[in-house]
Amino acid sequence: MTSPTLSASSMVEKMSVQKMGKRASSVQSRDASVDDDDRLLEEIGYKPSFKREFSNLATISFAFSIMGLCSSVATTFNTPLLLGGPSSVTWCWILGACMCFTLGSSIAEIVSAFPTCGGLYTASARLCPPKHRAVVGWVVGWLNILGQVAGLSSTEFGLANMIWAAVVIAKGESFVVTQGMTVGLFAGLLVFHGLLNCLATRYLARLTTGFVFINLGATILIVIVLLAMTPRSEMHPGSYVFGSAGIVNQTGGWNTGIAFLFGLLSVQWTMTDYDATAHISEEVKRAAYAAPSAIFIAVIGTGLLGWLLNIVMVLCSGPLENLPGASDSAFLEIMVLRIGKAGALFLWTFVCLTAFFVCQTALQACSRTVYAFSRDHGLPDRGYFGHVSSYTLTPLRAIWATTLLSILPGLLDLASPVAANAIFALTAIALDLSYIIPIFLRRLYRNHPEVDFKPGPFYMGDGLLGWAANVMCISWTLFVCVIFSLPTELPVTKVNMNYASVITAGVVILSGTWYMLGGRRHYKGPSSNIPHYEDAANASSSQENEKASQEA
């Protein structure tokens, strides 16, 4: 008969062995998923260069952070409120969010099939016949890179203005913020973000994981506090928030319909840069699943929670004639009105933190795009920026190239604020156009013998759902690009002129001209960095075509 002591000891040993077995099994499972990711990347044509440290939570947090819900709403809230009125804020947000959902779903579908740091740039070139790949890749690559650079620069500039707005509220209207102060803070913030992005992927993933909680937590907290601190008698009625009483045309000449549609600018500026998650997909575990899922979840969450935030802001906004106030931020003035200066500045700290996280993730995404474009010889640098540091396993050269390039539009503000704003305006149109090109190409060349689209795990299919989402997002994006191109105030002067369409067209024309004059000599489209990959791919393609012809 076994002694009780021996029996207990045996049980402990058995449990320890079981735990070790489960831990080993878990490690093997993680290793297997990384191997599958790397194998898929090699099938696309690239050898793995990054460590996959981004978990599902970190990836979702990254996707939410790039949109920066409460900070993006705060920096764009003036536009719909002061041009189309409160009802424009409310209805244009949910309308735009629904349409953005179709675009986000369509992008997620492509990212699932091509989980590379080139993102939609790589996908665009792969979704057209070989003879068009170089031109398509070149134009989409430059649109995407310059759109991201302009977006990063404008967001960082917005953060600098948010910080100075808080200082004005704290010190009073006598405090004057100069252009030099704004540009100096802007440049300092960008350099700081450049330093943060020099961290190894493991630390970037850990840092990013917490972003989503501050982002969504700050939004929910603002909603709760505003509702709690605003007397019921001072809340606006439903007709003001949702009805015709809330349509106030302050454009100076546009008809009420156009004034109302200017409310779309806020939601479209907030819910953009969807493909940022794709640009870190070579650092994501189970990228074909995690990256598209993160985009899908972030678009839904940002759309719904953003609608709630906008409704509450309008509900508690007070007299429209008092906005945007001394700080030139209607969002901040509403918080001060309802919560008081101290409480508003406390919550504003978290709004600024959210904007800080947007810039952090935007710089990381943009630097990976620069790295991918250089890796494919799309830059006249002979692959210099397509280098990964052996110490941090991150593209340090591309990070600092992106940082310095993003500082330039802000410095331009010292010479000409109009010119700087024109560069900032490039963001939405350039990015949105670079998004719909691969979606359009996938449908256009779906039956082309030289185009092989292999759907990833996130796939809406070739039925009604997939077609409806693709057609709606393409049509909507083209429509919104028209709205983005209109000057928001009449009469038009050199100060309020909207140069977005001119700058975007200029980018397309100049990039096309550059390609014809010299770019085509070094850029042949996305190219593999795996030796003999093209030969193997061509042989495999020939075998498949021969097999198909035999079966026919």
Coordinates of C-alpha atoms in Angstrom, one line a residue:
M1 CA 0.0 0.0 0.0
T2 CA 1.4 3.4 -1.1
S3 CA 2.0 6.0 1.6
P4 CA 0.0 9.3 1.5
T5 CA 3.2 11.3 1.2
L6 CA 4.4 9.3 -1.8
S7 CA 1.0 9.6 -3.4
A8 CA 0.8 13.4 -3.0
S9 CA 4.4 13.7 -4.4
S10 CA 3.5 11.6 -7.4
M11 CA 0.5 13.7 -8.1
V12 CA 2.5 16.9 -7.9
E13 CA 5.1 15.5 -10.3
K14 CA 2.3 14.4 -12.7
M15 CA 0.7 17.8 -12.6
S16 CA 4.1 19.4 -13.3
V17 CA 4.7 17.2 -16.2
Q18 CA 1.2 18.0 -17.6
K19 CA 1.9 21.8 -17.2
M20 CA 5.2 21.5 -18.9
G21 CA 3.6 19.5 -21.7
K22 CA 0.9 22.2 -22.2
R23 CA 3.5 24.9 -22.2
A24 CA 5.6 23.0 -24.7
S25 CA 2.5 22.5 -26.8
S26 CA 1.7 26.2 -26.7
V27 CA 5.2 27.1 -27.7
Q28 CA 5.1 24.6 -30.6
S29 CA 1.7 26.1 -31.7
R30 CA 3.1 29.6 -31.7
D31 CA 6.2 28.5 -33.6
A32 CA 4.0 26.7 -36.1
S33 CA 1.9 29.8 -36.7
V34 CA 5.0 31.9 -37.3
D35 CA 6.3 29.3 -39.7
D36 CA 3.0 29.4 -41.6
D37 CA 3.2 33.2 -41.7
D38 CA 6.8 33.1 -43.0
R39 CA 5.9 30.4 -45.6
L40 CA 3.0 32.6 -46.9
L41 CA 5.3 35.6 -47.1
E42 CA 7.9 33.5 -49.1
E43 CA 5.1 32.4 -51.5
I44 CA 4.4 36.1 -52.1
G45 CA 8.1 36.6 -52.8
Y46 CA 9.7 38.0 -49.8
K47 CA 12.0 36.5 -47.2
P48 CA 11.1 37.2 -43.5
S49 CA 13.1 40.2 -42.2
F50 CA 11.1 41.1 -39.0
K51 CA 10.3 39.3 -35.8
R52 CA 6.6 38.6 -35.3
E53 CA 5.9 40.1 -31.9
F54 CA 2.4 41.7 -32.4
S55 CA -0.3 39.6 -30.8
N56 CA -4.0 39.7 -31.7
L57 CA -4.6 42.3 -29.0
A58 CA -1.6 44.5 -30.0
T59 CA -2.8 44.3 -33.6
I60 CA -6.3 45.4 -32.8
S61 CA -5.0 48.1 -30.6
F62 CA -2.8 49.3 -33.5
A63 CA -5.8 49.4 -35.8
F64 CA -7.9 51.4 -33.3
S65 CA -5.0 53.7 -32.5
I66 CA -4.3 54.7 -36.1
M67 CA -7.8 56.2 -36.3
G68 CA -7.5 57.9 -32.9
L69 CA -11.2 58.3 -32.3
C70 CA -11.6 61.0 -29.7
S71 CA -8.5 63.0 -30.9
S72 CA -9.5 62.8 -34.5
V73 CA -13.1 63.9 -33.7
A74 CA -11.7 66.7 -31.6
T75 CA -9.5 68.1 -34.3
T76 CA -12.1 67.9 -37.1
F77 CA -15.3 68.7 -35.0
N78 CA -15.2 72.4 -36.1
T79 CA -15.7 71.6 -39.8
P80 CA -19.2 69.9 -39.7
L81 CA -20.5 71.9 -36.7
L82 CA -19.6 75.3 -38.1
L83 CA -20.3 74.6 -41.8
G84 CA -23.4 72.4 -41.9
G85 CA -24.7 72.6 -38.3
P86 CA -25.3 70.1 -35.5
S87 CA -27.5 67.8 -37.6
S88 CA -24.7 67.5 -40.2
V89 CA -22.4 66.3 -37.4
T90 CA -24.8 63.6 -36.3
W91 CA -26.1 62.2 -39.6
C92 CA -23.0 62.6 -41.8
W93 CA -21.0 60.6 -39.2
I94 CA -23.2 57.5 -39.3
L95 CA -23.6 57.7 -43.1
G96 CA -19.9 58.0 -43.6
A97 CA -19.2 55.3 -41.1
C98 CA -21.5 52.8 -42.9
M99 CA -19.8 53.5 -46.2
C100 CA -16.3 53.3 -44.5
F101 CA -17.4 49.9 -43.3
T102 CA -17.7 48.6 -46.9
L103 CA -14.3 50.1 -47.7
G104 CA -12.7 48.6 -44.6
S105 CA -14.1 45.2 -45.4
S106 CA -12.9 45.3 -48.9
I107 CA -9.4 46.4 -47.8
A108 CA -9.4 43.6 -45.1
E109 CA -10.1 41.1 -47.8
I110 CA -7.1 42.1 -49.8
V111 CA -4.8 42.4 -46.8
S112 CA -5.8 38.8 -45.8
A113 CA -4.5 37.7 -49.2
F114 CA -1.4 39.8 -49.3
P115 CA -0.1 40.2 -45.7
T116 CA 3.1 42.1 -46.5
C117 CA 4.4 45.5 -45.2
G118 CA 3.9 46.8 -48.8
G119 CA 0.2 46.6 -48.0
L120 CA -2.2 47.8 -50.8
Y121 CA 0.8 49.0 -52.9
T122 CA 2.1 45.4 -53.3
A123 CA -1.5 44.1 -53.7
S124 CA -2.3 46.6 -56.5
A125 CA 0.7 45.5 -58.6
R126 CA -0.1 41.8 -58.0
L127 CA -3.8 42.2 -59.1
C128 CA -3.0 43.4 -62.6
P129 CA -1.3 41.7 -65.6
P130 CA 2.5 41.7 -65.5
K131 CA 2.8 44.3 -68.3
H132 CA 1.0 46.9 -66.1
R133 CA 2.5 46.0 -62.7
A134 CA 5.4 48.5 -62.8
V135 CA 3.2 51.5 -63.6
V136 CA 0.4 50.6 -61.2
G137 CA 2.8 49.8 -58.4
W138 CA 4.7 53.0 -59.0
V139 CA 1.6 55.3 -58.9
V140 CA -0.1 53.6 -56.0
G141 CA 3.1 53.4 -54.1
W142 CA 3.8 57.1 -54.4
L143 CA 0.1 58.0 -53.6
N144 CA 0.2 55.9 -50.5
I145 CA 3.5 57.1 -49.2
L146 CA 2.9 60.8 -49.8
G147 CA -0.7 60.4 -48.4
Q148 CA 0.7 58.8 -45.3
V149 CA 3.5 61.4 -44.9
A150 CA 1.0 64.2 -45.2
G151 CA -1.4 62.4 -42.8
L152 CA 1.4 62.0 -40.2
S153 CA 2.5 65.6 -40.6
S154 CA -1.0 67.0 -40.3
T155 CA -1.8 64.8 -37.3
E156 CA 1.4 65.8 -35.5
F157 CA 0.6 69.5 -36.4
G158 CA -2.9 69.0 -35.0
L159 CA -1.4 67.6 -31.8
A160 CA 0.8 70.6 -31.4
N161 CA -2.2 72.9 -31.8
M162 CA -4.2 70.8 -29.3
I163 CA -1.5 71.2 -26.7
W164 CA -1.3 75.0 -27.3
A165 CA -5.1 75.2 -27.1
A166 CA -4.9 73.7 -23.6
V167 CA -2.3 76.3 -22.7
V168 CA -4.5 79.1 -23.9
I169 CA -7.4 77.7 -21.8
A170 CA -5.2 77.4 -18.8
K171 CA -3.4 80.8 -19.0
G172 CA -6.2 82.9 -20.6
E173 CA -6.8 84.6 -23.9
S174 CA -3.9 87.0 -23.3
F175 CA -1.5 84.1 -24.0
V176 CA -0.5 84.3 -27.7
V177 CA 0.7 81.3 -29.6
T178 CA 3.0 82.1 -32.5
Q179 CA 3.7 80.1 -35.6
G180 CA 7.2 79.5 -34.5
M181 CA 6.0 78.0 -31.2
T182 CA 3.6 75.6 -33.0
V183 CA 6.1 74.5 -35.6
G184 CA 8.8 74.0 -32.9
L185 CA 6.6 71.8 -30.8
F186 CA 5.5 69.9 -34.0
A187 CA 9.1 69.2 -35.0
G188 CA 10.0 68.2 -31.4
L189 CA 7.1 65.7 -31.2
L190 CA 8.0 64.1 -34.6
V191 CA 11.6 63.6 -33.5
F192 CA 10.4 62.1 -30.2
H193 CA 8.1 59.7 -32.2
G194 CA 11.1 58.8 -34.4
L195 CA 13.1 57.9 -31.3
L196 CA 10.3 55.7 -30.0
N197 CA 10.0 53.9 -33.3
C198 CA 13.6 52.9 -33.0
L199 CA 12.6 50.4 -30.3
A200 CA 12.7 46.7 -31.2
T201 CA 9.4 45.2 -32.4
R202 CA 8.9 43.4 -29.1
Y203 CA 8.8 46.7 -27.2
L204 CA 6.7 48.4 -29.9
A205 CA 4.2 45.6 -29.5
R206 CA 4.0 46.0 -25.7
L207 CA 3.7 49.7 -26.0
T208 CA 1.0 49.5 -28.6
T209 CA -1.1 47.0 -26.6
G210 CA -2.2 49.7 -24.1
F211 CA -3.1 52.3 -26.7
V212 CA -6.6 50.9 -27.3
F213 CA -7.6 51.1 -23.6
I214 CA -6.7 54.8 -23.4
N215 CA -8.3 55.6 -26.8
L216 CA -11.6 53.9 -26.1
G217 CA -11.5 54.6 -22.4
A218 CA -11.1 58.4 -22.9
T219 CA -14.0 58.5 -25.4
I220 CA -16.3 56.6 -23.0
L221 CA -15.2 58.8 -20.1
I222 CA -15.9 62.0 -22.0
V223 CA -19.4 60.8 -22.9
I224 CA -20.3 59.8 -19.4
V225 CA -18.9 63.0 -17.8
L226 CA -20.6 65.3 -20.3
L227 CA -24.0 63.6 -19.8
A228 CA -23.5 63.7 -16.0
M229 CA -22.4 67.3 -15.8
T230 CA -24.9 68.9 -18.3
P231 CA -28.3 69.9 -16.7
R232 CA -31.2 68.3 -18.5
S233 CA -32.7 71.7 -19.1
E234 CA -29.6 72.8 -21.0
M235 CA -29.4 69.9 -23.3
H236 CA -30.5 70.5 -26.9
P237 CA -33.8 69.0 -28.1
G238 CA -33.9 66.1 -30.6
S239 CA -34.9 68.4 -33.4
Y240 CA -31.6 70.3 -32.9
V241 CA -29.5 67.1 -32.7
F242 CA -31.2 65.1 -35.4
G243 CA -33.7 67.4 -37.1
S244 CA -34.0 70.4 -39.4
A245 CA -33.5 72.8 -36.5
G246 CA -29.9 71.6 -36.5
I247 CA -29.1 72.4 -40.1
V248 CA -27.2 75.7 -40.1
N249 CA -25.5 76.8 -43.3
Q250 CA -22.5 78.9 -42.5
T251 CA -20.5 78.4 -45.7
G252 CA -21.1 81.9 -47.0
G253 CA -22.6 80.8 -50.3
W254 CA -22.9 77.1 -50.8
N255 CA -26.5 75.7 -50.9
T256 CA -27.7 73.9 -47.8
G257 CA -27.2 70.4 -49.3
I258 CA -23.5 71.0 -50.0
A259 CA -23.1 72.6 -46.5
F260 CA -24.7 69.5 -44.9
L261 CA -22.4 67.2 -46.9
F262 CA -19.3 69.0 -45.6
G263 CA -20.1 67.1 -42.4
L264 CA -18.6 64.0 -44.1
L265 CA -15.1 65.5 -43.8
S266 CA -14.9 64.7 -40.1
V267 CA -15.7 61.0 -40.4
Q268 CA -13.7 60.5 -43.6
W269 CA -10.6 62.1 -41.9
T270 CA -11.1 60.0 -38.8
M271 CA -11.8 56.7 -40.5
T272 CA -8.8 56.5 -42.8
D273 CA -5.4 54.9 -43.1
Y274 CA -7.1 51.5 -42.9
D275 CA -4.2 49.7 -44.5
A276 CA -1.8 50.9 -41.7
T277 CA -2.3 47.5 -40.1
A278 CA -1.2 45.8 -43.3
H279 CA 2.1 47.6 -43.2
I280 CA 3.0 45.9 -39.9
S281 CA 1.7 42.5 -41.0
E282 CA 5.3 41.1 -41.3
E283 CA 5.5 41.8 -37.6
V284 CA 2.1 40.2 -36.7
K285 CA 1.5 36.6 -35.6
R286 CA -1.1 34.8 -37.8
A287 CA -1.1 37.9 -40.0
A288 CA -3.5 36.6 -42.6
Y289 CA -6.1 36.3 -39.8
A290 CA -5.1 39.0 -37.3
A291 CA -4.5 42.0 -39.6
P292 CA -7.8 41.9 -41.5
S293 CA -9.8 41.1 -38.4
A294 CA -8.2 44.0 -36.6
I295 CA -9.2 46.3 -39.5
F296 CA -12.8 45.0 -39.5
I297 CA -13.2 45.3 -35.7
A298 CA -11.6 48.8 -35.6
V299 CA -13.8 50.2 -38.3
I300 CA -17.0 48.9 -36.6
G301 CA -15.9 50.1 -33.2
T302 CA -14.8 53.5 -34.3
G303 CA -17.9 54.0 -36.4
L304 CA -20.4 53.2 -33.6
L305 CA -18.6 54.8 -30.7
G306 CA -17.7 57.8 -32.8
W307 CA -21.4 58.3 -33.5
L308 CA -22.3 58.2 -29.8
L309 CA -19.5 60.7 -29.1
N310 CA -20.7 63.1 -31.7
I311 CA -24.3 62.9 -30.6
V312 CA -23.3 63.7 -27.0
M313 CA -21.1 66.5 -28.0
V314 CA -23.9 68.2 -30.0
L315 CA -26.4 67.4 -27.2
C316 CA -24.3 69.3 -24.6
S317 CA -22.8 71.9 -26.9
G318 CA -24.5 75.1 -25.7
P319 CA -25.2 78.1 -27.9
L320 CA -23.7 77.6 -31.4
E321 CA -22.7 81.3 -31.6
N322 CA -20.2 80.9 -28.8
L323 CA -18.2 78.2 -30.6
P324 CA -15.3 77.6 -31.4
G325 CA -14.2 80.0 -28.6
A326 CA -10.8 81.4 -27.7
S327 CA -9.0 78.0 -28.1
D328 CA -10.4 77.7 -31.7
S329 CA -11.5 74.2 -30.7
A330 CA -15.3 73.7 -30.3
F331 CA -14.7 70.3 -28.8
L332 CA -12.5 71.7 -26.0
E333 CA -14.8 74.7 -25.4
I334 CA -17.8 72.3 -24.9
M335 CA -15.8 70.4 -22.3
V336 CA -14.8 73.6 -20.5
L337 CA -18.4 74.8 -20.5
R338 CA -19.8 71.6 -19.0
I339 CA -17.0 70.2 -16.9
G340 CA -15.0 73.4 -15.9
K341 CA -11.5 74.4 -16.8
A342 CA -9.7 71.9 -14.5
G343 CA -11.8 68.9 -15.4
A344 CA -11.7 69.7 -19.1
L345 CA -8.0 70.0 -19.2
F346 CA -7.6 66.7 -17.3
L347 CA -9.7 64.9 -19.9
W348 CA -8.0 66.8 -22.7
T349 CA -4.7 65.2 -21.6
F350 CA -6.1 61.8 -22.6
V351 CA -7.4 63.3 -25.9
C352 CA -3.9 64.5 -26.6
L353 CA -2.4 61.1 -25.6
T354 CA -4.7 59.5 -28.2
A355 CA -3.4 61.9 -30.8
F356 CA 0.1 61.0 -29.6
F357 CA -0.7 57.3 -30.2
V358 CA -2.0 58.1 -33.7
C359 CA 1.3 59.7 -34.6
Q360 CA 3.3 56.8 -33.1
T361 CA 1.4 54.2 -35.1
A362 CA 1.3 56.3 -38.3
L363 CA 5.0 56.7 -38.3
Q364 CA 5.5 53.0 -37.8
A365 CA 3.2 52.2 -40.7
C366 CA 4.6 54.8 -43.0
S367 CA 8.2 53.8 -42.3
R368 CA 7.3 50.2 -43.3
T369 CA 5.8 51.4 -46.5
V370 CA 9.0 53.3 -47.3
Y371 CA 11.0 50.2 -46.5
A372 CA 8.9 48.0 -48.7
F373 CA 9.0 50.5 -51.6
S374 CA 12.8 50.8 -51.3
R375 CA 13.1 47.0 -51.1
D376 CA 11.3 46.8 -54.4
H377 CA 13.6 49.5 -55.9
G378 CA 10.8 52.1 -56.1
L379 CA 13.0 54.8 -54.6
P380 CA 16.2 56.1 -56.3
D381 CA 18.3 54.9 -53.3
R382 CA 19.5 51.6 -54.6
G383 CA 17.7 49.9 -51.7
Y384 CA 19.4 52.0 -49.0
F385 CA 16.1 52.5 -47.0
G386 CA 15.1 48.8 -47.6
H387 CA 17.5 47.8 -44.8
V388 CA 16.6 46.2 -41.5
S389 CA 18.9 46.9 -38.5
S390 CA 20.5 43.7 -37.2
Y391 CA 20.3 45.2 -33.7
T392 CA 16.6 46.1 -33.4
L393 CA 15.3 44.2 -36.4
T394 CA 13.4 47.3 -37.5
P395 CA 14.0 49.6 -40.6
L396 CA 15.9 52.4 -38.8
R397 CA 16.9 54.1 -42.0
A398 CA 13.3 54.2 -43.3
I399 CA 12.1 55.4 -39.9
W400 CA 14.3 58.5 -39.9
A401 CA 13.7 59.1 -43.6
T402 CA 10.0 59.2 -42.8
T403 CA 10.5 61.4 -39.8
L404 CA 12.5 64.0 -41.6
L405 CA 10.2 64.0 -44.6
S406 CA 7.2 64.5 -42.4
I407 CA 8.8 67.6 -40.8
L408 CA 9.1 69.4 -44.1
P409 CA 5.3 70.3 -44.5
G410 CA 5.2 71.7 -41.0
L411 CA 8.3 73.9 -41.6
L412 CA 6.5 75.1 -44.7
D413 CA 3.9 76.7 -42.4
L414 CA 6.6 79.3 -41.4
A415 CA 6.8 80.5 -44.9
S416 CA 3.2 80.0 -46.1
P417 CA 0.4 78.5 -44.0
V418 CA -1.7 78.2 -47.2
A419 CA 1.0 76.0 -48.8
A420 CA 1.3 73.9 -45.7
N421 CA -2.5 73.3 -45.5
A422 CA -2.4 72.4 -49.2
I423 CA 0.1 69.6 -48.4
F424 CA -2.0 68.5 -45.4
A425 CA -5.1 68.3 -47.6
L426 CA -3.4 65.7 -49.8
T427 CA -3.9 63.0 -47.1
A428 CA -7.5 61.9 -47.5
I429 CA -7.8 61.9 -51.3
A430 CA -4.4 60.3 -51.9
L431 CA -5.0 57.5 -49.4
D432 CA -8.6 56.9 -50.5
L433 CA -7.6 56.6 -54.1
S434 CA -4.7 54.3 -53.3
Y435 CA -7.3 52.1 -51.5
I436 CA -9.8 51.7 -54.2
I437 CA -7.3 51.0 -57.0
P438 CA -6.5 47.4 -55.8
I439 CA -10.2 46.8 -55.1
F440 CA -11.1 47.9 -58.7
L441 CA -8.3 45.8 -60.2
R442 CA -9.3 42.7 -58.4
R443 CA -12.7 42.8 -60.0
L444 CA -11.5 44.0 -63.4
Y445 CA -8.9 41.2 -63.8
R446 CA -10.7 38.5 -61.8
N447 CA -10.7 36.1 -64.9
H448 CA -7.4 37.2 -66.4
P449 CA -5.1 34.2 -67.0
E450 CA -2.0 36.1 -65.8
V451 CA -3.6 37.3 -62.5
D452 CA -3.8 34.8 -59.7
F453 CA -5.8 36.1 -56.7
K454 CA -5.7 33.5 -53.9
P455 CA -8.2 34.7 -51.2
G456 CA -7.1 34.7 -47.7
P457 CA -9.1 33.6 -44.6
F458 CA -11.0 36.9 -44.6
Y459 CA -13.0 36.6 -47.8
M460 CA -16.5 37.9 -48.7
G461 CA -16.7 35.8 -51.8
D462 CA -17.7 36.5 -55.4
G463 CA -21.4 36.6 -54.6
L464 CA -23.7 39.5 -54.0
L465 CA -22.1 40.4 -50.6
G466 CA -18.5 40.8 -52.0
W467 CA -19.6 42.6 -55.1
A468 CA -22.0 45.0 -53.3
A469 CA -19.2 45.9 -50.7
N470 CA -16.7 46.5 -53.5
V471 CA -18.9 48.6 -55.8
M472 CA -20.3 50.7 -52.9
C473 CA -16.9 51.5 -51.5
I474 CA -15.5 52.5 -54.9
S475 CA -18.5 54.7 -55.7
W476 CA -18.6 56.3 -52.3
T477 CA -14.8 57.0 -52.3
L478 CA -15.1 58.8 -55.7
F479 CA -18.1 60.8 -54.4
V480 CA -16.3 61.8 -51.2
C481 CA -13.2 62.8 -53.2
V482 CA -15.4 65.4 -55.0
I483 CA -16.5 66.7 -51.6
F484 CA -12.9 66.8 -50.4
S485 CA -12.0 68.9 -53.4
L486 CA -14.5 71.7 -52.8
P487 CA -13.6 74.9 -50.9
T488 CA -15.6 74.9 -47.7
E489 CA -16.3 78.6 -47.8
L490 CA -17.4 81.2 -50.4
P491 CA -16.2 83.4 -51.9
V492 CA -13.0 81.6 -52.6
T493 CA -9.7 83.4 -51.8
K494 CA -6.1 82.2 -51.8
V495 CA -6.5 81.6 -48.0
N496 CA -9.6 79.4 -48.1
M497 CA -9.0 77.7 -51.5
N498 CA -9.0 73.9 -51.3
Y499 CA -5.8 72.7 -53.1
A500 CA -6.4 69.0 -52.3
S501 CA -7.4 67.9 -55.8
V502 CA -4.7 70.0 -57.4
I503 CA -1.9 68.5 -55.2
T504 CA -3.2 65.0 -55.7
A505 CA -3.4 65.4 -59.4
G506 CA 0.1 66.9 -59.3
V507 CA 1.4 63.8 -57.4
V508 CA 0.0 61.5 -60.0
I509 CA 1.3 63.5 -63.0
L510 CA 4.8 64.1 -61.5
S511 CA 5.2 60.4 -60.4
G512 CA 4.1 59.2 -63.8
T513 CA 6.5 61.6 -65.5
W514 CA 9.3 60.6 -63.2
Y515 CA 8.6 56.9 -64.0
M516 CA 8.7 57.6 -67.8
L517 CA 11.9 59.6 -67.5
G518 CA 13.9 57.5 -65.1
G519 CA 11.9 55.5 -62.7
R520 CA 11.3 52.6 -65.1
R521 CA 15.0 51.9 -65.3
H522 CA 15.3 50.8 -61.7
Y523 CA 11.7 49.9 -60.8
K524 CA 10.0 46.8 -62.4
G525 CA 7.2 46.4 -59.9
P526 CA 7.2 44.5 -56.6
S527 CA 10.2 42.2 -56.9
S528 CA 11.2 39.2 -54.8
N529 CA 14.3 39.4 -52.5
I530 CA 14.5 35.6 -52.6
P531 CA 17.1 34.2 -55.0
H532 CA 15.7 32.4 -58.0
Y533 CA 12.1 33.1 -56.8
E534 CA 11.0 34.4 -60.2
D535 CA 12.3 31.3 -62.0
A536 CA 10.5 29.0 -59.6
A537 CA 7.3 31.1 -59.8
N538 CA 7.3 31.0 -63.6
A539 CA 8.0 27.3 -63.7
S540 CA 5.1 26.7 -61.2
S541 CA 2.8 28.9 -63.3
S542 CA 3.7 27.1 -66.5
Q543 CA 3.0 23.7 -64.8
E544 CA -0.4 25.0 -63.6
N545 CA -1.3 26.3 -67.1
E546 CA -0.2 23.1 -68.7
K547 CA -2.3 21.1 -66.2
A548 CA -5.3 23.3 -66.8
S549 CA -5.0 22.9 -70.6
Q550 CA -4.7 19.1 -70.3
E551 CA -7.8 19.0 -68.1
A552 CA -9.7 21.2 -70.6

